[in-house]
Amino acid sequence: MKGAGGTSGGMGQFFIGLVMICGGFYMLLNAIKVTSSFGFSSHLYQLGGFGFTSGMVMIPFMFGVGIMFYNAKNILGWLLTFGSLVALIFGVISSIHFRFSYMSAFDLIVILVLSVGGLGLFLRSLKAIEKRYPES
């Protein structure tokens, strides 16, 4: 019977490593706090001292949708609509801030040991194990 990855590596190491990786990365991602500065009158883009707000990005979107409903073959309507949507999405993504929450050194060590140790076990299980026969 073949082990993990079709090799003679250990299936136990494979699953223990996988569980350790999942636990470590869960704890790591759980320690990251996500905030956003997106809201009314917040600037999505700054261009030479003039800031574009989310409402200003919606104006070409409305014109684009109107043009598209009037004539679906008009390329200007499609460009205005999807260009505004892309600008809005990039503006929202660029306003996101990531920060680590407070954690003790023990928490950080547990996260690192689980993540990196689990990765080591996982990769070792994919390597073939050489069988040694006792010399007679």
CSV table of N, CA and C in Angstrom, one decimal:
chain,number,residue,atom,x,y,z
A,1,MET,N,0.8,-1.2,0.0
A,1,MET,CA,0.0,0.0,0.0
A,1,MET,C,0.9,1.2,0.0
A,2,LYS,N,0.5,2.2,-0.8
A,2,LYS,CA,1.3,3.4,-0.9
A,2,LYS,C,0.8,4.4,0.2
A,3,GLY,N,1.8,5.2,0.6
A,3,GLY,CA,1.5,6.2,1.6
A,3,GLY,C,1.1,7.5,1.0
A,4,ALA,N,1.4,8.6,1.7
A,4,ALA,CA,1.0,10.0,1.3
A,4,ALA,C,1.7,10.3,0.0
A,5,GLY,N,1.0,10.9,-1.0
A,5,GLY,CA,1.6,11.3,-2.2
A,5,GLY,C,2.1,10.2,-3.1
A,6,GLY,N,1.6,8.9,-2.9
A,6,GLY,CA,2.0,7.8,-3.7
A,6,GLY,C,3.4,7.3,-3.3
A,7,THR,N,4.0,7.8,-2.2
A,7,THR,CA,5.3,7.3,-1.8
A,7,THR,C,5.1,6.4,-0.6
A,8,SER,N,6.3,5.9,-0.1
A,8,SER,CA,6.2,5.1,1.1
A,8,SER,C,6.3,5.9,2.4
A,9,GLY,N,6.0,7.2,2.3
A,9,GLY,CA,6.0,8.1,3.5
A,9,GLY,C,4.8,7.7,4.4
A,10,GLY,N,4.9,8.3,5.6
A,10,GLY,CA,3.8,7.9,6.6
A,10,GLY,C,2.6,8.7,6.4
A,11,MET,N,1.4,8.0,6.5
A,11,MET,CA,0.1,8.6,6.4
A,11,MET,C,-0.1,9.4,7.7
A,12,GLY,N,0.3,8.9,8.8
A,12,GLY,CA,0.2,9.6,10.1
A,12,GLY,C,0.8,10.9,10.1
A,13,GLN,N,2.1,11.0,9.6
A,13,GLN,CA,2.8,12.2,9.5
A,13,GLN,C,2.0,13.2,8.6
A,14,PHE,N,1.5,12.7,7.5
A,14,PHE,CA,0.7,13.5,6.6
A,14,PHE,C,-0.4,14.2,7.3
A,15,PHE,N,-1.3,13.5,8.0
A,15,PHE,CA,-2.5,14.0,8.6
A,15,PHE,C,-2.1,14.9,9.9
A,16,ILE,N,-1.1,14.4,10.6
A,16,ILE,CA,-0.7,15.3,11.8
A,16,ILE,C,-0.2,16.6,11.3
A,17,GLY,N,0.7,16.6,10.3
A,17,GLY,CA,1.2,17.8,9.7
A,17,GLY,C,0.1,18.7,9.2
A,18,LEU,N,-0.9,18.1,8.5
A,18,LEU,CA,-2.0,18.9,7.9
A,18,LEU,C,-2.8,19.5,9.0
A,19,VAL,N,-3.1,18.8,10.1
A,19,VAL,CA,-3.8,19.4,11.2
A,19,VAL,C,-3.0,20.5,11.9
A,20,MET,N,-1.7,20.3,12.0
A,20,MET,CA,-0.9,21.3,12.7
A,20,MET,C,-0.8,22.6,11.8
A,21,ILE,N,-0.7,22.4,10.5
A,21,ILE,CA,-0.7,23.6,9.6
A,21,ILE,C,-2.1,24.3,9.7
A,22,CYS,N,-3.1,23.6,9.6
A,22,CYS,CA,-4.5,24.3,9.7
A,22,CYS,C,-4.6,25.0,11.0
A,23,GLY,N,-4.2,24.4,12.1
A,23,GLY,CA,-4.3,25.0,13.4
A,23,GLY,C,-3.5,26.3,13.5
A,24,GLY,N,-2.2,26.2,13.1
A,24,GLY,CA,-1.3,27.3,13.1
A,24,GLY,C,-1.8,28.5,12.3
A,25,PHE,N,-2.2,28.2,11.1
A,25,PHE,CA,-2.7,29.3,10.2
A,25,PHE,C,-4.1,29.8,10.6
A,26,TYR,N,-4.9,29.0,11.3
A,26,TYR,CA,-6.1,29.5,11.8
A,26,TYR,C,-5.8,30.5,13.0
A,27,MET,N,-4.9,30.1,13.8
A,27,MET,CA,-4.5,31.0,14.9
A,27,MET,C,-3.9,32.3,14.4
A,28,LEU,N,-3.1,32.2,13.4
A,28,LEU,CA,-2.4,33.4,12.8
A,28,LEU,C,-3.5,34.3,12.2
A,29,LEU,N,-4.4,33.8,11.4
A,29,LEU,CA,-5.4,34.6,10.7
A,29,LEU,C,-6.4,35.2,11.7
A,30,ASN,N,-6.6,34.4,12.8
A,30,ASN,CA,-7.5,34.9,13.8
A,30,ASN,C,-6.9,36.1,14.6
A,31,ALA,N,-5.6,36.2,14.6
A,31,ALA,CA,-4.9,37.3,15.3
A,31,ALA,C,-4.9,38.6,14.5
A,32,ILE,N,-5.2,38.5,13.2
A,32,ILE,CA,-5.2,39.7,12.3
A,32,ILE,C,-6.5,40.4,12.4
A,33,LYS,N,-6.5,41.7,12.7
A,33,LYS,CA,-7.7,42.5,12.7
A,33,LYS,C,-7.8,43.4,11.5
A,34,VAL,N,-8.9,43.4,10.8
A,34,VAL,CA,-9.1,44.2,9.6
A,34,VAL,C,-10.0,45.3,9.8
A,35,THR,N,-9.6,46.5,9.5
A,35,THR,CA,-10.4,47.7,9.6
A,35,THR,C,-10.4,48.5,8.2
A,36,SER,N,-11.3,49.4,8.1
A,36,SER,CA,-11.4,50.1,6.8
A,36,SER,C,-11.7,51.6,7.1
A,37,SER,N,-11.2,52.4,6.3
A,37,SER,CA,-11.4,53.8,6.4
A,37,SER,C,-12.4,54.3,5.3
A,38,PHE,N,-13.1,53.3,4.7
A,38,PHE,CA,-14.1,53.6,3.6
A,38,PHE,C,-15.4,54.1,4.3
A,39,GLY,N,-15.9,55.1,3.7
A,39,GLY,CA,-17.2,55.7,4.2
A,39,GLY,C,-17.5,56.9,3.5
A,40,PHE,N,-18.5,57.6,4.0
A,40,PHE,CA,-19.0,58.9,3.4
A,40,PHE,C,-17.9,59.9,3.4
A,41,SER,N,-17.6,60.6,2.4
A,41,SER,CA,-16.7,61.7,2.2
A,41,SER,C,-15.2,61.3,2.4
A,42,SER,N,-15.0,60.0,2.5
A,42,SER,CA,-13.6,59.5,2.5
A,42,SER,C,-13.0,59.5,1.1
A,43,HIS,N,-11.8,59.9,0.9
A,43,HIS,CA,-11.2,59.9,-0.4
A,43,HIS,C,-10.7,58.6,-0.8
A,44,LEU,N,-11.2,58.1,-2.0
A,44,LEU,CA,-10.8,56.9,-2.6
A,44,LEU,C,-9.4,57.1,-3.2
A,45,TYR,N,-9.3,58.2,-4.0
A,45,TYR,CA,-8.1,58.5,-4.7
A,45,TYR,C,-7.7,59.9,-4.5
A,46,GLN,N,-6.5,60.2,-4.5
A,46,GLN,CA,-6.0,61.6,-4.4
A,46,GLN,C,-5.2,61.9,-5.6
A,47,LEU,N,-5.6,63.0,-6.3
A,47,LEU,CA,-5.0,63.3,-7.6
A,47,LEU,C,-4.6,64.8,-7.5
A,48,GLY,N,-3.3,65.0,-7.2
A,48,GLY,CA,-2.8,66.4,-7.2
A,48,GLY,C,-3.5,67.3,-6.2
A,49,GLY,N,-3.8,66.8,-5.0
A,49,GLY,CA,-4.5,67.7,-4.0
A,49,GLY,C,-6.0,67.6,-4.1
A,50,PHE,N,-6.6,67.0,-5.1
A,50,PHE,CA,-8.0,66.9,-5.2
A,50,PHE,C,-8.4,65.4,-5.0
A,51,GLY,N,-9.3,65.2,-4.0
A,51,GLY,CA,-9.6,63.8,-3.7
A,51,GLY,C,-10.9,63.4,-4.3
A,52,PHE,N,-10.9,62.2,-4.8
A,52,PHE,CA,-12.2,61.6,-5.4
A,52,PHE,C,-12.8,60.8,-4.3
A,53,THR,N,-14.1,61.1,-4.1
A,53,THR,CA,-14.9,60.3,-3.1
A,53,THR,C,-15.6,59.2,-3.8
A,54,SER,N,-16.2,58.3,-3.0
A,54,SER,CA,-17.0,57.2,-3.6
A,54,SER,C,-18.2,57.7,-4.4
A,55,GLY,N,-18.8,58.8,-3.9
A,55,GLY,CA,-19.9,59.4,-4.6
A,55,GLY,C,-19.5,59.9,-6.0
A,56,MET,N,-18.3,60.5,-6.1
A,56,MET,CA,-17.9,61.0,-7.4
A,56,MET,C,-17.6,59.8,-8.4
A,57,VAL,N,-17.3,58.7,-7.9
A,57,VAL,CA,-17.0,57.5,-8.7
A,57,VAL,C,-18.4,57.0,-9.2
A,58,MET,N,-19.4,57.2,-8.4
A,58,MET,CA,-20.7,56.6,-8.8
A,58,MET,C,-21.4,57.5,-9.9
A,59,ILE,N,-21.0,58.7,-10.1
A,59,ILE,CA,-21.6,59.6,-11.1
A,59,ILE,C,-21.4,59.0,-12.5
A,60,PRO,N,-20.1,58.7,-12.9
A,60,PRO,CA,-20.0,58.0,-14.3
A,60,PRO,C,-20.6,56.7,-14.3
A,61,PHE,N,-20.7,56.0,-13.2
A,61,PHE,CA,-21.4,54.7,-13.2
A,61,PHE,C,-22.9,54.9,-13.6
A,62,MET,N,-23.5,55.9,-13.0
A,62,MET,CA,-25.0,56.1,-13.4
A,62,MET,C,-25.1,56.5,-14.8
A,63,PHE,N,-24.3,57.3,-15.3
A,63,PHE,CA,-24.3,57.7,-16.7
A,63,PHE,C,-24.1,56.5,-17.6
A,64,GLY,N,-23.1,55.6,-17.2
A,64,GLY,CA,-22.8,54.4,-18.0
A,64,GLY,C,-24.0,53.5,-18.1
A,65,VAL,N,-24.7,53.3,-16.9
A,65,VAL,CA,-25.8,52.4,-16.9
A,65,VAL,C,-27.0,53.0,-17.7
A,66,GLY,N,-27.2,54.3,-17.7
A,66,GLY,CA,-28.2,54.9,-18.5
A,66,GLY,C,-27.9,54.8,-20.0
A,67,ILE,N,-26.6,55.0,-20.4
A,67,ILE,CA,-26.3,54.8,-21.8
A,67,ILE,C,-26.4,53.3,-22.2
A,68,MET,N,-26.1,52.4,-21.3
A,68,MET,CA,-26.2,51.0,-21.7
A,68,MET,C,-27.7,50.6,-21.9
A,69,PHE,N,-28.6,51.1,-21.0
A,69,PHE,CA,-30.0,50.8,-21.2
A,69,PHE,C,-30.6,51.5,-22.4
A,70,TYR,N,-30.1,52.6,-22.8
A,70,TYR,CA,-30.6,53.3,-24.0
A,70,TYR,C,-30.1,52.6,-25.3
A,71,ASN,N,-28.8,52.2,-25.3
A,71,ASN,CA,-28.2,51.5,-26.4
A,71,ASN,C,-27.1,50.6,-25.9
A,72,ALA,N,-27.4,49.3,-25.9
A,72,ALA,CA,-26.5,48.3,-25.3
A,72,ALA,C,-25.3,48.1,-26.2
A,73,LYS,N,-25.3,48.6,-27.4
A,73,LYS,CA,-24.1,48.4,-28.3
A,73,LYS,C,-23.1,49.6,-28.1
A,74,ASN,N,-23.5,50.6,-27.4
A,74,ASN,CA,-22.6,51.8,-27.2
A,74,ASN,C,-21.4,51.4,-26.3
A,75,ILE,N,-20.2,51.5,-26.8
A,75,ILE,CA,-19.0,51.1,-26.0
A,75,ILE,C,-18.8,52.0,-24.9
A,76,LEU,N,-19.1,53.3,-25.0
A,76,LEU,CA,-18.9,54.3,-24.0
A,76,LEU,C,-19.7,54.0,-22.7
A,77,GLY,N,-20.9,53.5,-22.8
A,77,GLY,CA,-21.7,53.0,-21.7
A,77,GLY,C,-21.0,51.9,-20.9
A,78,TRP,N,-20.5,50.9,-21.7
A,78,TRP,CA,-19.8,49.8,-21.1
A,78,TRP,C,-18.5,50.2,-20.4
A,79,LEU,N,-17.8,51.1,-21.0
A,79,LEU,CA,-16.5,51.6,-20.4
A,79,LEU,C,-16.8,52.4,-19.1
A,80,LEU,N,-17.8,53.3,-19.2
A,80,LEU,CA,-18.1,54.1,-18.0
A,80,LEU,C,-18.6,53.2,-16.8
A,81,THR,N,-19.4,52.2,-17.1
A,81,THR,CA,-20.0,51.3,-16.1
A,81,THR,C,-18.9,50.5,-15.4
A,82,PHE,N,-18.1,49.8,-16.3
A,82,PHE,CA,-17.2,48.8,-15.7
A,82,PHE,C,-15.9,49.6,-15.2
A,83,GLY,N,-15.6,50.7,-15.8
A,83,GLY,CA,-14.5,51.5,-15.3
A,83,GLY,C,-14.8,52.0,-13.9
A,84,SER,N,-16.0,52.5,-13.7
A,84,SER,CA,-16.4,53.0,-12.4
A,84,SER,C,-16.4,51.9,-11.3
A,85,LEU,N,-16.9,50.7,-11.7
A,85,LEU,CA,-17.0,49.6,-10.8
A,85,LEU,C,-15.6,49.2,-10.4
A,86,VAL,N,-14.7,49.1,-11.4
A,86,VAL,CA,-13.3,48.7,-11.1
A,86,VAL,C,-12.6,49.8,-10.1
A,87,ALA,N,-12.9,51.1,-10.4
A,87,ALA,CA,-12.3,52.1,-9.6
A,87,ALA,C,-12.9,52.0,-8.1
A,88,LEU,N,-14.2,51.7,-8.0
A,88,LEU,CA,-14.8,51.6,-6.7
A,88,LEU,C,-14.2,50.4,-5.9
A,89,ILE,N,-14.1,49.3,-6.6
A,89,ILE,CA,-13.5,48.1,-6.0
A,89,ILE,C,-12.1,48.3,-5.5
A,90,PHE,N,-11.2,48.9,-6.4
A,90,PHE,CA,-9.9,49.2,-6.0
A,90,PHE,C,-9.8,50.2,-4.9
A,91,GLY,N,-10.7,51.2,-4.9
A,91,GLY,CA,-10.7,52.1,-3.8
A,91,GLY,C,-11.1,51.5,-2.5
A,92,VAL,N,-12.0,50.6,-2.5
A,92,VAL,CA,-12.4,49.9,-1.2
A,92,VAL,C,-11.3,49.1,-0.7
A,93,ILE,N,-10.7,48.3,-1.6
A,93,ILE,CA,-9.6,47.4,-1.2
A,93,ILE,C,-8.4,48.2,-0.7
A,94,SER,N,-8.1,49.4,-1.3
A,94,SER,CA,-6.9,50.2,-0.9
A,94,SER,C,-7.2,50.9,0.4
A,95,SER,N,-8.4,51.0,0.9
A,95,SER,CA,-8.7,51.6,2.2
A,95,SER,C,-8.7,50.6,3.3
A,96,ILE,N,-8.4,49.4,3.1
A,96,ILE,CA,-8.4,48.3,4.1
A,96,ILE,C,-7.0,48.4,4.8
A,97,HIS,N,-7.1,48.3,6.2
A,97,HIS,CA,-5.9,48.3,7.0
A,97,HIS,C,-5.9,47.0,7.8
A,98,PHE,N,-4.7,46.3,7.8
A,98,PHE,CA,-4.5,45.1,8.6
A,98,PHE,C,-3.6,45.4,9.7
A,99,ARG,N,-3.9,44.8,10.9
A,99,ARG,CA,-3.0,45.0,12.1
A,99,ARG,C,-3.1,43.7,12.9
A,100,PHE,N,-2.0,43.4,13.6
A,100,PHE,CA,-2.0,42.3,14.5
A,100,PHE,C,-2.6,42.7,15.8
A,101,SER,N,-3.5,41.9,16.4
A,101,SER,CA,-3.9,42.2,17.8
A,101,SER,C,-2.9,41.8,18.8
A,102,TYR,N,-3.1,42.2,20.0
A,102,TYR,CA,-2.1,41.9,21.0
A,102,TYR,C,-2.0,40.4,21.3
A,103,MET,N,-0.8,39.9,21.3
A,103,MET,CA,-0.6,38.5,21.6
A,103,MET,C,0.7,38.4,22.4
A,104,SER,N,0.7,37.4,23.3
A,104,SER,CA,1.9,37.1,24.1
A,104,SER,C,3.0,36.4,23.2
A,105,ALA,N,4.2,36.3,23.8
A,105,ALA,CA,5.3,35.6,23.1
A,105,ALA,C,4.9,34.1,23.0
A,106,PHE,N,4.2,33.6,24.0
A,106,PHE,CA,3.8,32.2,24.0
A,106,PHE,C,2.9,31.9,22.8
A,107,ASP,N,1.9,32.9,22.6
A,107,ASP,CA,1.0,32.7,21.5
A,107,ASP,C,1.7,32.7,20.2
A,108,LEU,N,2.7,33.6,20.0
A,108,LEU,CA,3.4,33.7,18.8
A,108,LEU,C,4.3,32.4,18.6
A,109,ILE,N,4.9,31.9,19.6
A,109,ILE,CA,5.7,30.7,19.5
A,109,ILE,C,4.8,29.5,19.1
A,110,VAL,N,3.6,29.4,19.7
A,110,VAL,CA,2.7,28.3,19.4
A,110,VAL,C,2.3,28.4,17.9
A,111,ILE,N,2.0,29.6,17.4
A,111,ILE,CA,1.6,29.7,16.0
A,111,ILE,C,2.7,29.3,15.1
A,112,LEU,N,4.0,29.7,15.4
A,112,LEU,CA,5.1,29.4,14.6
A,112,LEU,C,5.4,27.9,14.6
A,113,VAL,N,5.4,27.3,15.8
A,113,VAL,CA,5.7,25.9,15.9
A,113,VAL,C,4.6,25.1,15.2
A,114,LEU,N,3.4,25.4,15.3
A,114,LEU,CA,2.3,24.7,14.6
A,114,LEU,C,2.4,24.8,13.1
A,115,SER,N,2.6,26.1,12.6
A,115,SER,CA,2.7,26.3,11.2
A,115,SER,C,3.9,25.7,10.6
A,116,VAL,N,5.1,26.0,11.1
A,116,VAL,CA,6.3,25.6,10.4
A,116,VAL,C,6.6,24.1,10.7
A,117,GLY,N,6.3,23.7,12.0
A,117,GLY,CA,6.5,22.2,12.3
A,117,GLY,C,5.5,21.4,11.5
A,118,GLY,N,4.3,21.8,11.4
A,118,GLY,CA,3.3,21.1,10.6
A,118,GLY,C,3.7,21.0,9.1
A,119,LEU,N,4.3,22.1,8.6
A,119,LEU,CA,4.7,22.1,7.2
A,119,LEU,C,5.9,21.1,7.0
A,120,GLY,N,6.8,21.0,8.0
A,120,GLY,CA,7.9,20.1,8.0
A,120,GLY,C,7.4,18.6,8.0
A,121,LEU,N,6.5,18.3,8.9
A,121,LEU,CA,5.9,17.0,8.9
A,121,LEU,C,5.2,16.6,7.6
A,122,PHE,N,4.4,17.6,7.1
A,122,PHE,CA,3.7,17.4,5.9
A,122,PHE,C,4.6,17.1,4.8
A,123,LEU,N,5.6,17.8,4.6
A,123,LEU,CA,6.6,17.6,3.5
A,123,LEU,C,7.4,16.3,3.7
A,124,ARG,N,7.7,16.0,4.9
A,124,ARG,CA,8.5,14.8,5.2
A,124,ARG,C,7.6,13.5,4.8
A,125,SER,N,6.3,13.6,5.0
A,125,SER,CA,5.5,12.5,4.7
A,125,SER,C,5.4,12.2,3.2
A,126,LEU,N,5.7,13.2,2.4
A,126,LEU,CA,5.7,13.1,0.9
A,126,LEU,C,7.0,12.5,0.4
A,127,LYS,N,8.0,12.4,1.3
A,127,LYS,CA,9.3,11.8,0.8
A,127,LYS,C,9.3,10.3,1.1
A,128,ALA,N,9.9,9.6,0.2
A,128,ALA,CA,9.9,8.2,0.3
A,128,ALA,C,10.8,7.7,1.5
A,129,ILE,N,10.4,6.8,2.2
A,129,ILE,CA,11.1,6.2,3.3
A,129,ILE,C,11.9,5.0,2.9
A,130,GLU,N,13.2,5.1,3.1
A,130,GLU,CA,14.1,4.0,2.7
A,130,GLU,C,14.0,2.9,3.8
A,131,LYS,N,13.8,1.7,3.4
A,131,LYS,CA,13.7,0.6,4.3
A,131,LYS,C,15.1,0.0,4.5
A,132,ARG,N,15.5,-0.2,5.7
A,132,ARG,CA,16.8,-0.8,6.0
A,132,ARG,C,16.6,-2.2,6.5
A,133,TYR,N,17.4,-3.0,5.9
A,133,TYR,CA,17.3,-4.4,6.2
A,133,TYR,C,18.6,-4.7,7.1
A,134,PRO,N,18.3,-5.5,8.2
A,134,PRO,CA,19.5,-5.8,9.0
A,134,PRO,C,20.4,-6.8,8.3
A,135,GLU,N,21.7,-6.5,8.5
A,135,GLU,CA,22.7,-7.4,7.8
A,135,GLU,C,22.7,-8.7,8.5
A,136,SER,N,22.7,-9.9,7.8
A,136,SER,CA,22.8,-11.2,8.4
A,136,SER,C,24.1,-11.8,8.3
